[in-house]
Phi, psi and omega in degrees: 000136179268120177221121177158188184242135177236124180263111182261137169272093188296133177278158176293146179093349178257140168278162177298324179288331173301316181297314180299319180297318179297319182287333175300322178289323181293314187262358180052048183221124180283331184279087178223130177218167182238159183255070176114110184293139170246135175300155180307320183288341184280155176235173171113201193295117175231100178288128180243131184250128189238136178066225180297339179294342178299341178293345180267355183303319183299333178278323184294320186290343182274349188281162175293158180226157177234140181226153165245120185233148173261125177264117178260112179273155176085001181231127177242127181236166182285342179256356182070013171218176187285356178279348185267187178277131179288123181265329185200145173232136183228153177292151183238128173216082187238125175275161178297328178295319179294321179295316178302320179296320179292318180298327182298337180286344188247008176270145182092204179280128179223160173263128183235129177274119181301147180288156176297324179274075177211169184268006177296141180260133172237121182061033178083359180243141177289140183301320183294333177291321177292319182298322181293338176270002179087010181264145172231131181239160179289132178243126177294139179294153178240140179278122176232167181237125174261104184292317178207150182210110185225158175269122177279316179191163175258116184277328182199170179306332183242013182222132182229147172262126181246149171246128186233127168247126190212169180277170174306143174088000179281133174260112182290327177293326175291323177300316178297316179300315184290325177295318177299321178295318180296329179276347177087358182249354183078164180187167176207176180267126181268331177199161182212131176226122178275125184258347178203139175202141179056028180084359179257149183238179179300332180293342177269351192269154173233156179275163175299324179299319179295321179294313183294331182268351184292137176295323179226090181302333180299332181291344180275347185285139170270146176294151184299328181289351176299329179292331182259019190300334182284354183263151178296160182244154178221135177254127177259149180228151172055235185297327181293320177296318180298320179299314180297317179297335179268008175082016182272152173275131184256160169280126184284144174303142186299336183278352182285134174274152178299147179132185182276151178204159177269133181243132183239155174275175183298331181270006178093359180289135176288119185264313189193158164268124183235170177230130174269119186212118177061034179080007180244150176252109188249131179284126173272313179205130179266151181228004183284158176287133181272000000 
């Protein structure tokens, strides 16, 4: 049985669900999900959760992410990236100082209007389905957080590479569009590469080709507790382990500090993510074999 986490360096042209579908065939496992959608044109870190590890997907999608994006100034498209139809082109005369000033407007908590070409539902319909029919509807802004936003380099007079660390739900192509609006010349996203998601980076990633060519793809899987590695661990023995397996709340050892922790059985099996609260050990999510 395949159980674990696989960090894929997603290729351009694939949807995140395409990757999951391919891996279902490789691992002969229906329970496969990913931690954060990447648009087809984007590449980079796509955490994939397999088997019992899919129980951790809900935690992975909430985490901050980091991207390297190319900002193309002077071009406005209907999708807010270079894959769409060009709606307008404007001359560009932007200094690095002016760009730095514009970027400062987008650091911290900001309100972002989701793009029409997105999977968000309004009135039961996905926005991209409405957009393809030529419709545009009002979208309520969403509060997102831009942890950091810096210029990596200037590729051309009208193109810059940006590094963005942001919260869940941030649309980097909308960020590029909005920066272009703030500069007065318009802009869109020319490319996007995710460098970090769910605490994993490109150094943890493997390509689909590596998975398909591997003699033993199971050897590429990380254990599910790798995602929770930053939390303290607790080993339960005997009756205490049995109580947790039966869904009971335990009395926490007196030395435990409040907060989340990884809990293991006597044989080393990862049992659950728990929370120590008020002297009690409460299960947040279990991962043991039933």
